[in-house]
Amino acid sequence: MRFLDLNPNGGIGANCTVCESGGFRFAIDSGLHPKFAGNESIPSHSKIERNSLDFIILTHCHLDHLGSLPILSREHQDAPVLLSYPSSVLARRMLSNSISVMKRQRNELNLRELPLYGRGDLVDLFDRMKTLSIQQPFTLEKDGRSIEVTLHHAGHVAGAVSVEIKTPKERILFTGDILFDGQRTLDGAQPLLEKVDTLVTETTRGLSERDPSRQRESEIVNLLEESRKTLSRGGSVLIPVFALGRMQEMLVVIDEAIKRSAIPKVPVFCSGLGMDLVNHFHEISKNTNRIRFNRRVLRSLGARPLPRKLEPGREPPMQGIYLVSSGMLVEQTPSYVMASSMLGDDRNCILFVGYCDPSTPGGKLLDSVYGEPFEFEVYNHVEPIRAKIKQFDLSGHADRDQLVAYAEKLSPKNIFLHHGDPKAREWFADALKPIGANIINPEPLQFYET
Ligand SMILES: [Zn+2]
Ligand SMILES: [Zn+2]
């Protein structure tokens, strides 16, 4: 096969992979880089000729995989977009939100190219979406040749899939973002367990070694205990989360905890997109028993939307739990403004539940120490760090050792390293050596041939 990574900066970001196998050319995912905006945030689509893709596959609806799909599909008008049923529901809401965000950024950041796509592009994209059943091979044909696409449950977030490609010559597996362990609201991956020729594996957690004493359930217990202590001393809890997946999971965790009095009943505030997605999760869970979610959780918690006009640095409107995006405190997001109002008070706490890139405000905060001044650059505002800052390991990605063990089971001839920072990929390149495969850590925008 031929392999081309169109994510111009490497690492994790604007994910988009182009492959050629058995006479077909296809792309997997087309994301937006969460740290950039405008043209800088999209994959280098122009590296491939317009209308040259036979099909496109979406692995899941996080924006680093989905955010520029309307652009890619606009450039490849005949390519059907293959995806799982939950993704077909979630993609609509995520992309329409993405247009609103880009319209706002147009003025805030003075980027004239924004929005990068409009409602019309979404209509075209939705028309070309084809929902595939999981573990049911789907055959595409062209010039007397055929290729088979099979999606497998990948855990991670509702609708996430690994992708198996089969031609008469070879079998390829793309793990996508994958989590083998189950979560409160979502079952773990049901991965392919047959030999493959080429494996494209995610490498997100290459640098994080799992401390055996910190398993998922014990992390949840510790997070709730920290919240209980904070609320009992009159403080508020800020939990920065991804709006898609992590927020719904945390809603269920908090609701259960309040019901068994593990934490006191206080107001719970959520950001808008996450609350909207609650309805979509509810709909999806009616059609699959792998997702356990009911929108009643919002009523049970008395969850309310975050007040609209929040002033940076001003005390939170009332004591409570603030479950708001973004997960990494990216500038101008609800969690960023809430952090600016909560950081200076030592009764409060900020509890991170996922990975924070070191260059984001969340990453910088995790790197700082108590008492230091912390600058909220876009507000030109400084707060001393007095709130308690903690991080819990509730990642949506498989542990690195689990991924190595998985690669071993598939005994591939070639392994491409994907979706990971340079150092994380290095760890995998080393750890995968005993398998004896040809390990490729692809440079962006270069073709590789196996
Ligand atoms: Zn993801
Ligand atoms: Zn991702």
CSV table of C-alpha atoms and ligand atoms in Angstrom, one decimal:
chain,number,residue,atom,x,y,z
A,1,MET,CA,0.0,0.0,0.0
A,2,ARG,CA,0.9,3.7,-0.2
A,3,PHE,CA,0.6,5.9,2.8
A,4,LEU,CA,0.6,9.7,3.1
A,5,ASP,CA,0.0,11.7,6.3
A,6,LEU,CA,-1.6,15.0,5.4
A,7,ASN,CA,-1.4,16.4,9.0
A,8,PRO,CA,1.2,19.1,8.2
A,9,ASN,CA,2.6,19.4,11.8
A,10,GLY,CA,2.9,15.7,12.6
A,11,GLY,CA,2.0,14.7,16.1
A,12,ILE,CA,-1.7,15.0,17.0
A,13,GLY,CA,-3.7,17.7,15.3
A,14,ALA,CA,-5.3,18.0,11.9
A,15,ASN,CA,-5.5,14.2,11.4
A,16,CYS,CA,-5.9,13.1,7.8
A,17,THR,CA,-4.4,10.0,6.2
A,18,VAL,CA,-4.5,9.1,2.6
A,19,CYS,CA,-3.9,5.5,1.5
A,20,GLU,CA,-3.8,3.6,-1.8
A,21,SER,CA,-4.4,-0.1,-1.9
A,22,GLY,CA,-5.7,-2.5,-4.6
A,23,GLY,CA,-6.2,0.3,-7.1
A,24,PHE,CA,-8.3,2.4,-4.7
A,25,ARG,CA,-7.4,5.7,-3.1
A,26,PHE,CA,-9.1,6.7,0.2
A,27,ALA,CA,-8.7,9.0,3.1
A,28,ILE,CA,-9.3,8.4,6.8
A,29,ASP,CA,-10.5,11.4,8.9
A,30,SER,CA,-10.0,15.1,8.2
A,31,GLY,CA,-9.6,17.1,11.4
A,32,LEU,CA,-8.8,20.6,12.7
A,33,HIS,CA,-5.7,21.3,14.8
A,34,PRO,CA,-7.1,22.4,18.2
A,35,LYS,CA,-4.3,24.9,18.8
A,36,PHE,CA,-4.5,26.8,15.5
A,37,ALA,CA,-7.3,28.6,13.7
A,38,GLY,CA,-8.2,29.3,10.0
A,39,ASN,CA,-6.1,27.9,7.2
A,40,GLU,CA,-3.3,27.0,9.6
A,41,SER,CA,-5.5,24.5,11.4
A,42,ILE,CA,-6.4,22.2,8.4
A,43,PRO,CA,-4.6,19.2,6.8
A,44,SER,CA,-2.6,19.8,3.6
A,45,HIS,CA,-5.5,18.6,1.3
A,46,SER,CA,-3.9,20.2,-1.8
A,47,LYS,CA,-1.1,17.5,-1.7
A,48,ILE,CA,-3.6,15.2,-3.5
A,49,GLU,CA,-5.4,15.9,-6.7
A,50,ARG,CA,-9.0,17.0,-6.5
A,51,ASN,CA,-11.7,14.3,-7.1
A,52,SER,CA,-9.1,11.6,-6.7
A,53,LEU,CA,-10.5,9.9,-3.6
A,54,ASP,CA,-12.7,6.8,-4.1
A,55,PHE,CA,-14.0,7.1,-0.6
A,56,ILE,CA,-13.5,8.7,2.8
A,57,ILE,CA,-13.9,7.1,6.2
A,58,LEU,CA,-14.5,8.9,9.5
A,59,THR,CA,-13.3,7.1,12.6
A,60,HIS,CA,-15.1,9.4,15.2
A,61,CYS,CA,-16.3,12.9,15.9
A,62,HIS,CA,-13.6,14.6,17.9
A,63,LEU,CA,-12.7,17.7,16.0
A,64,ASP,CA,-9.1,16.7,15.4
A,65,HIS,CA,-10.6,13.9,13.2
A,66,LEU,CA,-13.8,15.5,11.9
A,67,GLY,CA,-13.3,19.3,11.9
A,68,SER,CA,-12.2,19.8,8.2
A,69,LEU,CA,-14.2,16.9,6.7
A,70,PRO,CA,-16.6,19.3,4.9
A,71,ILE,CA,-13.6,20.8,3.1
A,72,LEU,CA,-12.1,17.4,2.0
A,73,SER,CA,-15.5,16.1,0.9
A,74,ARG,CA,-16.1,19.3,-1.1
A,75,GLU,CA,-12.9,18.7,-3.0
A,76,HIS,CA,-13.8,15.0,-3.7
A,77,GLN,CA,-17.4,15.3,-4.8
A,78,ASP,CA,-17.8,11.6,-5.8
A,79,ALA,CA,-16.4,10.1,-2.6
A,80,PRO,CA,-18.9,8.6,-0.3
A,81,VAL,CA,-18.2,9.2,3.4
A,82,LEU,CA,-18.3,5.9,5.4
A,83,LEU,CA,-19.0,6.1,9.2
A,84,SER,CA,-20.8,4.4,12.1
A,85,TYR,CA,-24.4,5.3,13.0
A,86,PRO,CA,-23.5,7.2,16.2
A,87,SER,CA,-20.9,9.3,14.3
A,88,SER,CA,-23.5,10.1,11.6
A,89,VAL,CA,-25.7,11.7,14.4
A,90,LEU,CA,-22.9,13.4,16.3
A,91,ALA,CA,-21.1,14.8,13.3
A,92,ARG,CA,-24.1,17.0,12.4
A,93,ARG,CA,-24.1,18.7,15.8
A,94,MET,CA,-20.3,19.0,16.1
A,95,LEU,CA,-19.9,20.5,12.6
A,96,SER,CA,-22.7,23.0,12.9
A,97,ASN,CA,-21.1,24.1,16.2
A,98,SER,CA,-17.8,24.4,14.5
A,99,ILE,CA,-19.3,26.8,11.9
A,100,SER,CA,-20.5,29.1,14.8
A,101,VAL,CA,-17.1,29.0,16.4
A,102,MET,CA,-15.4,29.9,13.2
A,103,LYS,CA,-17.8,32.8,12.6
A,104,ARG,CA,-16.9,34.1,16.0
A,105,GLN,CA,-13.2,33.6,15.4
A,106,ARG,CA,-13.4,35.6,12.2
A,107,ASN,CA,-13.8,38.8,14.2
A,108,GLU,CA,-11.9,37.8,17.3
A,109,LEU,CA,-8.8,36.7,15.5
A,110,ASN,CA,-9.3,38.8,12.4
A,111,LEU,CA,-9.0,35.8,10.0
A,112,ARG,CA,-10.8,36.7,6.8
A,113,GLU,CA,-10.8,33.1,5.5
A,114,LEU,CA,-13.3,32.1,8.3
A,115,PRO,CA,-15.6,30.3,8.3
A,116,LEU,CA,-13.8,27.6,6.2
A,117,TYR,CA,-17.1,26.0,5.2
A,118,GLY,CA,-20.8,26.8,5.5
A,119,ARG,CA,-24.2,25.2,6.0
A,120,GLY,CA,-24.4,24.3,2.3
A,121,ASP,CA,-21.2,22.3,2.5
A,122,LEU,CA,-22.7,20.4,5.5
A,123,VAL,CA,-25.8,19.5,3.5
A,124,ASP,CA,-23.6,18.1,0.6
A,125,LEU,CA,-21.6,16.2,3.1
A,126,PHE,CA,-24.6,14.7,5.0
A,127,ASP,CA,-26.0,13.6,1.6
A,128,ARG,CA,-22.9,11.6,0.9
A,129,MET,CA,-22.6,9.9,4.3
A,130,LYS,CA,-23.1,6.2,4.3
A,131,THR,CA,-23.7,4.5,7.6
A,132,LEU,CA,-22.0,1.1,7.9
A,133,SER,CA,-23.0,-1.6,10.4
A,134,ILE,CA,-20.2,-2.6,12.7
A,135,GLN,CA,-18.2,-5.8,11.9
A,136,GLN,CA,-20.1,-6.1,8.6
A,137,PRO,CA,-17.8,-6.0,5.6
A,138,PHE,CA,-18.9,-3.3,3.0
A,139,THR,CA,-17.6,-3.8,-0.6
A,140,LEU,CA,-16.8,-1.0,-3.0
A,141,GLU,CA,-16.1,-1.8,-6.7
A,142,LYS,CA,-14.3,0.1,-9.4
A,143,ASP,CA,-13.0,-1.0,-12.9
A,144,GLY,CA,-13.6,-4.7,-12.0
A,145,ARG,CA,-11.7,-4.5,-8.8
A,146,SER,CA,-13.1,-4.5,-5.3
A,147,ILE,CA,-12.1,-3.5,-1.8
A,148,GLU,CA,-13.7,-4.4,1.5
A,149,VAL,CA,-14.2,-1.9,4.5
A,150,THR,CA,-15.1,-3.3,7.9
A,151,LEU,CA,-15.6,-1.1,11.0
A,152,HIS,CA,-14.8,-2.4,14.5
A,153,HIS,CA,-15.9,-0.8,17.8
A,154,ALA,CA,-13.0,1.2,19.2
A,155,GLY,CA,-14.3,2.4,22.6
A,156,HIS,CA,-12.8,5.9,23.1
A,157,VAL,CA,-16.0,7.8,22.5
A,158,ALA,CA,-19.5,7.0,21.2
A,159,GLY,CA,-19.3,5.9,17.6
A,160,ALA,CA,-15.5,5.5,17.5
A,161,VAL,CA,-14.3,2.8,15.1
A,162,SER,CA,-11.1,1.0,14.0
A,163,VAL,CA,-11.0,0.5,10.3
A,164,GLU,CA,-10.1,-2.8,8.5
A,165,ILE,CA,-9.4,-2.7,4.8
A,166,LYS,CA,-9.1,-5.8,2.7
A,167,THR,CA,-8.1,-6.2,-0.9
A,168,PRO,CA,-7.1,-9.4,-2.7
A,169,LYS,CA,-3.5,-8.6,-1.9
A,170,GLU,CA,-3.5,-7.3,1.7
A,171,ARG,CA,-5.3,-6.6,5.0
A,172,ILE,CA,-4.7,-3.2,6.7
A,173,LEU,CA,-5.9,-2.1,10.1
A,174,PHE,CA,-6.2,1.5,11.4
A,175,THR,CA,-6.7,1.5,15.1
A,176,GLY,CA,-8.1,5.0,15.2
A,177,ASP,CA,-8.3,6.5,18.7
A,178,ILE,CA,-8.9,3.4,20.7
A,179,LEU,CA,-9.7,2.4,24.4
A,180,PHE,CA,-9.9,-1.2,25.3
A,181,ASP,CA,-11.3,-0.6,28.8
A,182,GLY,CA,-15.0,0.2,29.3
A,183,GLN,CA,-16.2,3.5,30.6
A,184,ARG,CA,-19.3,4.2,32.7
A,185,THR,CA,-21.4,5.1,29.6
A,186,LEU,CA,-19.6,3.2,26.9
A,187,ASP,CA,-18.2,-0.3,26.4
A,188,GLY,CA,-14.5,-0.8,25.5
A,189,ALA,CA,-13.2,-1.7,22.0
A,190,GLN,CA,-14.1,-5.0,20.3
A,191,PRO,CA,-11.0,-5.1,18.2
A,192,LEU,CA,-10.1,-7.2,15.2
A,193,LEU,CA,-8.0,-10.1,16.3
A,194,GLU,CA,-6.8,-11.6,13.0
A,195,LYS,CA,-3.4,-11.3,11.3
A,196,VAL,CA,-2.9,-8.2,9.3
A,197,ASP,CA,-0.2,-7.1,6.8
A,198,THR,CA,-0.1,-3.5,7.9
A,199,LEU,CA,-1.1,-1.9,11.2
A,200,VAL,CA,-1.5,1.9,11.6
A,201,THR,CA,-1.6,2.4,15.3
A,202,GLU,CA,-2.3,5.4,17.4
A,203,THR,CA,0.5,6.3,19.9
A,204,THR,CA,-1.1,9.0,22.1
A,205,ARG,CA,0.0,7.6,25.4
A,206,GLY,CA,3.6,6.7,24.4
A,207,LEU,CA,5.0,8.9,27.2
A,208,SER,CA,2.6,8.0,30.0
A,209,GLU,CA,3.3,5.0,32.0
A,210,ARG,CA,0.2,3.7,33.8
A,211,ASP,CA,0.8,3.7,37.6
A,212,PRO,CA,-0.7,0.3,38.6
A,213,SER,CA,-2.2,1.9,41.7
A,214,ARG,CA,-4.1,4.4,39.5
A,215,GLN,CA,-6.8,2.4,37.7
A,216,ARG,CA,-9.8,4.1,36.2
A,217,GLU,CA,-12.3,3.3,39.0
A,218,SER,CA,-9.9,4.4,41.8
A,219,GLU,CA,-9.2,7.7,39.9
A,220,ILE,CA,-13.0,8.4,39.9
A,221,VAL,CA,-13.1,7.7,43.6
A,222,ASN,CA,-10.2,10.1,44.2
A,223,LEU,CA,-11.8,12.8,42.0
A,224,LEU,CA,-15.1,12.6,43.9
A,225,GLU,CA,-13.2,12.8,47.2
A,226,GLU,CA,-11.4,15.9,46.1
A,227,SER,CA,-14.7,17.4,45.0
A,228,ARG,CA,-16.4,16.5,48.4
A,229,LYS,CA,-13.6,18.2,50.3
A,230,THR,CA,-13.8,21.3,48.1
A,231,LEU,CA,-17.5,21.7,48.4
A,232,SER,CA,-17.5,21.0,52.1
A,233,ARG,CA,-15.2,24.0,52.7
A,234,GLY,CA,-17.4,26.2,50.6
A,235,GLY,CA,-15.4,26.1,47.4
A,236,SER,CA,-16.4,25.4,43.8
A,237,VAL,CA,-15.1,22.6,41.5
A,238,LEU,CA,-14.1,23.2,38.0
A,239,ILE,CA,-13.7,20.1,35.8
A,240,PRO,CA,-12.6,21.1,32.3
A,241,VAL,CA,-13.9,18.5,29.8
A,242,PHE,CA,-14.3,17.7,26.1
A,243,ALA,CA,-17.9,18.5,25.2
A,244,LEU,CA,-18.1,15.2,23.3
A,245,GLY,CA,-17.9,12.1,25.5
A,246,ARG,CA,-16.1,13.1,28.6
A,247,MET,CA,-18.8,15.6,29.7
A,248,GLN,CA,-21.6,13.0,29.4
A,249,GLU,CA,-19.5,10.5,31.3
A,250,MET,CA,-18.8,12.9,34.1
A,251,LEU,CA,-22.5,13.9,34.3
A,252,VAL,CA,-23.3,10.3,35.1
A,253,VAL,CA,-20.4,9.9,37.5
A,254,ILE,CA,-21.5,13.0,39.5
A,255,ASP,CA,-25.2,12.1,39.5
A,256,GLU,CA,-24.4,8.7,40.9
A,257,ALA,CA,-22.1,10.3,43.5
A,258,ILE,CA,-24.8,12.7,44.7
A,259,LYS,CA,-27.4,10.0,44.8
A,260,ARG,CA,-25.3,8.0,47.2
A,261,SER,CA,-24.3,11.1,49.1
A,262,ALA,CA,-20.6,10.8,48.3
A,263,ILE,CA,-20.7,14.5,47.5
A,264,PRO,CA,-23.1,17.2,48.6
A,265,LYS,CA,-25.9,18.3,46.3
A,266,VAL,CA,-24.8,21.6,44.7
A,267,PRO,CA,-25.7,23.3,41.4
A,268,VAL,CA,-24.0,21.7,38.4
A,269,PHE,CA,-23.2,24.0,35.4
A,270,CYS,CA,-22.5,22.8,31.9
A,271,SER,CA,-21.4,24.5,28.7
A,272,GLY,CA,-24.0,24.6,25.9
A,273,LEU,CA,-22.6,22.2,23.3
A,274,GLY,CA,-22.1,19.5,25.9
A,275,MET,CA,-25.7,19.9,27.1
A,276,ASP,CA,-27.0,19.7,23.5
A,277,LEU,CA,-24.9,16.6,22.9
A,278,VAL,CA,-26.7,15.0,25.8
A,279,ASN,CA,-29.8,14.7,23.7
A,280,HIS,CA,-27.8,13.2,20.8
A,281,PHE,CA,-26.3,10.6,23.2
A,282,HIS,CA,-29.8,9.8,24.5
A,283,GLU,CA,-31.0,9.1,20.9
A,284,ILE,CA,-28.0,7.0,20.1
A,285,SER,CA,-28.2,4.9,23.2
A,286,LYS,CA,-31.8,3.9,22.2
A,287,ASN,CA,-30.3,2.1,19.2
A,288,THR,CA,-27.3,0.4,20.8
A,289,ASN,CA,-26.7,-1.3,24.1
A,290,ARG,CA,-23.0,-0.4,24.0
A,291,ILE,CA,-23.9,3.1,25.1
A,292,ARG,CA,-25.6,3.6,28.4
A,293,PHE,CA,-27.0,7.1,28.7
A,294,ASN,CA,-30.2,8.8,29.5
A,295,ARG,CA,-30.8,12.5,29.3
A,296,ARG,CA,-32.8,12.3,32.6
A,297,VAL,CA,-29.4,12.8,34.2
A,298,LEU,CA,-29.6,16.5,33.4
A,299,ARG,CA,-32.9,16.8,35.3
A,300,SER,CA,-31.8,14.6,38.1
A,301,LEU,CA,-28.8,16.8,38.6
A,302,GLY,CA,-30.7,20.0,38.0
A,303,ALA,CA,-27.9,20.8,35.6
A,304,ARG,CA,-28.1,24.4,34.2
A,305,PRO,CA,-26.3,26.2,31.4
A,306,LEU,CA,-23.3,28.4,32.3
A,307,PRO,CA,-24.4,32.0,32.5
A,308,ARG,CA,-23.8,33.8,29.3
A,309,LYS,CA,-21.9,36.9,30.4
A,310,LEU,CA,-19.1,35.8,32.6
A,311,GLU,CA,-16.5,38.3,33.4
A,312,PRO,CA,-12.9,37.2,33.5
A,313,GLY,CA,-11.4,37.2,37.0
A,314,ARG,CA,-14.8,37.8,38.8
A,315,GLU,CA,-16.0,35.2,41.4
A,316,PRO,CA,-18.2,32.4,40.0
A,317,PRO,CA,-21.9,33.2,40.0
A,318,MET,CA,-22.5,30.6,42.8
A,319,GLN,CA,-20.9,27.7,44.5
A,320,GLY,CA,-21.2,24.6,42.5
A,321,ILE,CA,-19.6,22.1,40.1
A,322,TYR,CA,-18.6,23.6,36.7
A,323,LEU,CA,-18.4,20.9,34.1
A,324,VAL,CA,-17.3,22.9,31.0
A,325,SER,CA,-15.2,22.7,27.9
A,326,SER,CA,-12.5,22.8,26.8
A,327,GLY,CA,-10.6,20.0,28.5
A,328,MET,CA,-7.3,21.8,28.1
A,329,LEU,CA,-8.5,25.3,29.1
A,330,VAL,CA,-7.9,26.6,25.6
A,331,GLU,CA,-8.2,30.4,25.4
A,332,GLN,CA,-11.7,31.9,25.0
A,333,THR,CA,-13.5,28.8,26.0
A,334,PRO,CA,-15.9,28.5,29.0
A,335,SER,CA,-13.3,26.5,31.1
A,336,TYR,CA,-10.7,29.2,30.5
A,337,VAL,CA,-12.9,32.0,31.8
A,338,MET,CA,-14.1,29.9,34.7
A,339,ALA,CA,-10.5,29.2,35.6
A,340,SER,CA,-9.7,32.9,35.7
A,341,SER,CA,-12.5,33.4,38.2
A,342,MET,CA,-11.7,30.4,40.4
A,343,LEU,CA,-7.9,30.2,40.5
A,344,GLY,CA,-7.2,32.9,43.1
A,345,ASP,CA,-9.4,31.4,45.9
A,346,ASP,CA,-7.9,28.6,47.9
A,347,ARG,CA,-11.3,27.0,48.7
A,348,ASN,CA,-11.7,26.1,45.0
A,349,CYS,CA,-10.2,23.3,43.0
A,350,ILE,CA,-9.6,22.6,39.3
A,351,LEU,CA,-9.6,18.9,38.4
A,352,PHE,CA,-8.3,17.8,35.0
A,353,VAL,CA,-9.6,14.5,33.7
A,354,GLY,CA,-7.6,14.1,30.5
A,355,TYR,CA,-4.5,15.0,28.7
A,356,CYS,CA,-3.4,18.6,28.4
A,357,ASP,CA,-0.9,19.6,25.8
A,358,PRO,CA,2.0,21.4,27.6
A,359,SER,CA,1.6,24.5,25.4
A,360,THR,CA,-2.1,25.1,26.3
A,361,PRO,CA,-3.2,27.1,29.4
A,362,GLY,CA,-4.2,23.8,31.1
A,363,GLY,CA,-0.8,22.3,30.4
A,364,LYS,CA,0.9,25.4,31.7
A,365,LEU,CA,-1.2,25.5,34.8
A,366,LEU,CA,-0.4,21.9,35.6
A,367,ASP,CA,3.3,22.8,35.3
A,368,SER,CA,3.0,25.8,37.8
A,369,VAL,CA,3.2,25.7,41.6
A,370,TYR,CA,1.0,27.1,44.3
A,371,GLY,CA,1.3,30.9,44.9
A,372,GLU,CA,2.9,31.7,41.5
A,373,PRO,CA,1.1,34.3,39.4
A,374,PHE,CA,-0.7,32.8,36.4
A,375,GLU,CA,-1.4,34.9,33.4
A,376,PHE,CA,-4.6,34.8,31.4
A,377,GLU,CA,-3.1,36.3,28.4
A,378,VAL,CA,-6.1,37.1,26.3
A,379,TYR,CA,-7.7,39.0,29.2
A,380,ASN,CA,-4.5,40.6,30.2
A,381,HIS,CA,-5.3,39.3,33.7
A,382,VAL,CA,-3.1,37.7,36.4
A,383,GLU,CA,-4.3,35.6,39.3
A,384,PRO,CA,-2.1,34.0,42.0
A,385,ILE,CA,-2.5,30.2,42.0
A,386,ARG,CA,-4.4,29.4,45.2
A,387,ALA,CA,-7.0,26.9,44.1
A,388,LYS,CA,-6.0,23.2,44.3
A,389,ILE,CA,-4.9,21.8,40.9
A,390,LYS,CA,-5.1,18.1,40.3
A,391,GLN,CA,-5.0,15.7,37.3
A,392,PHE,CA,-6.8,12.3,37.2
A,393,ASP,CA,-6.0,9.6,34.7
A,394,LEU,CA,-9.4,9.1,32.9
A,395,SER,CA,-7.9,9.0,29.4
A,396,GLY,CA,-10.0,7.9,26.4
A,397,HIS,CA,-6.9,6.2,25.0
A,398,ALA,CA,-5.4,2.8,25.5
A,399,ASP,CA,-2.4,2.4,27.7
A,400,ARG,CA,0.8,2.0,25.7
A,401,ASP,CA,1.5,-1.5,26.9
A,402,GLN,CA,-2.0,-2.6,25.9
A,403,LEU,CA,-1.4,-1.3,22.4
A,404,VAL,CA,1.9,-3.1,22.1
A,405,ALA,CA,0.3,-6.3,23.2
A,406,TYR,CA,-2.5,-5.7,20.7
A,407,ALA,CA,0.1,-5.1,17.9
A,408,GLU,CA,1.7,-8.4,18.8
A,409,LYS,CA,-1.5,-10.3,18.4
A,410,LEU,CA,-2.0,-8.9,14.8
A,411,SER,CA,1.6,-9.9,13.9
A,412,PRO,CA,1.8,-7.3,11.1
A,413,LYS,CA,4.6,-7.0,8.6
A,414,ASN,CA,4.5,-3.2,8.7
A,415,ILE,CA,3.6,-0.8,11.4
A,416,PHE,CA,2.9,2.9,10.9
A,417,LEU,CA,3.1,5.1,14.0
A,418,HIS,CA,0.2,7.6,14.0
A,419,HIS,CA,-1.5,10.2,16.3
A,420,GLY,CA,1.2,10.8,18.8
A,421,ASP,CA,3.9,13.4,19.7
A,422,PRO,CA,7.4,12.7,18.5
A,423,LYS,CA,8.6,11.4,21.9
A,424,ALA,CA,5.6,9.2,22.2
A,425,ARG,CA,6.2,7.7,18.8
A,426,GLU,CA,9.9,7.0,19.8
A,427,TRP,CA,8.7,5.0,22.8
A,428,PHE,CA,6.5,2.9,20.5
A,429,ALA,CA,9.2,2.4,17.9
A,430,ASP,CA,11.4,0.9,20.5
A,431,ALA,CA,8.7,-1.1,22.3
A,432,LEU,CA,7.4,-2.6,19.1
A,433,LYS,CA,10.8,-3.8,17.9
A,434,PRO,CA,10.5,-7.4,19.3
A,435,ILE,CA,7.6,-8.0,17.0
A,436,GLY,CA,10.0,-7.9,14.1
A,437,ALA,CA,7.8,-5.7,11.8
A,438,ASN,CA,9.0,-2.9,9.6
A,439,ILE,CA,8.3,0.1,11.8
A,440,ILE,CA,7.6,3.4,10.0
A,441,ASN,CA,7.4,6.7,11.8
A,442,PRO,CA,6.1,8.7,8.8
A,443,GLU,CA,7.2,12.3,8.1
A,444,PRO,CA,4.2,14.4,7.2
A,445,LEU,CA,3.4,15.0,3.5
A,446,GLN,CA,5.7,12.2,2.3
A,447,PHE,CA,4.6,9.0,0.5
A,448,TYR,CA,5.6,5.7,1.9
A,449,GLU,CA,5.3,2.4,0.1
A,450,THR,CA,5.1,-1.1,1.7
B,1,ZN,ZN,-10.5,11.2,19.8
B,2,ZN,ZN,-7.7,12.1,18.3
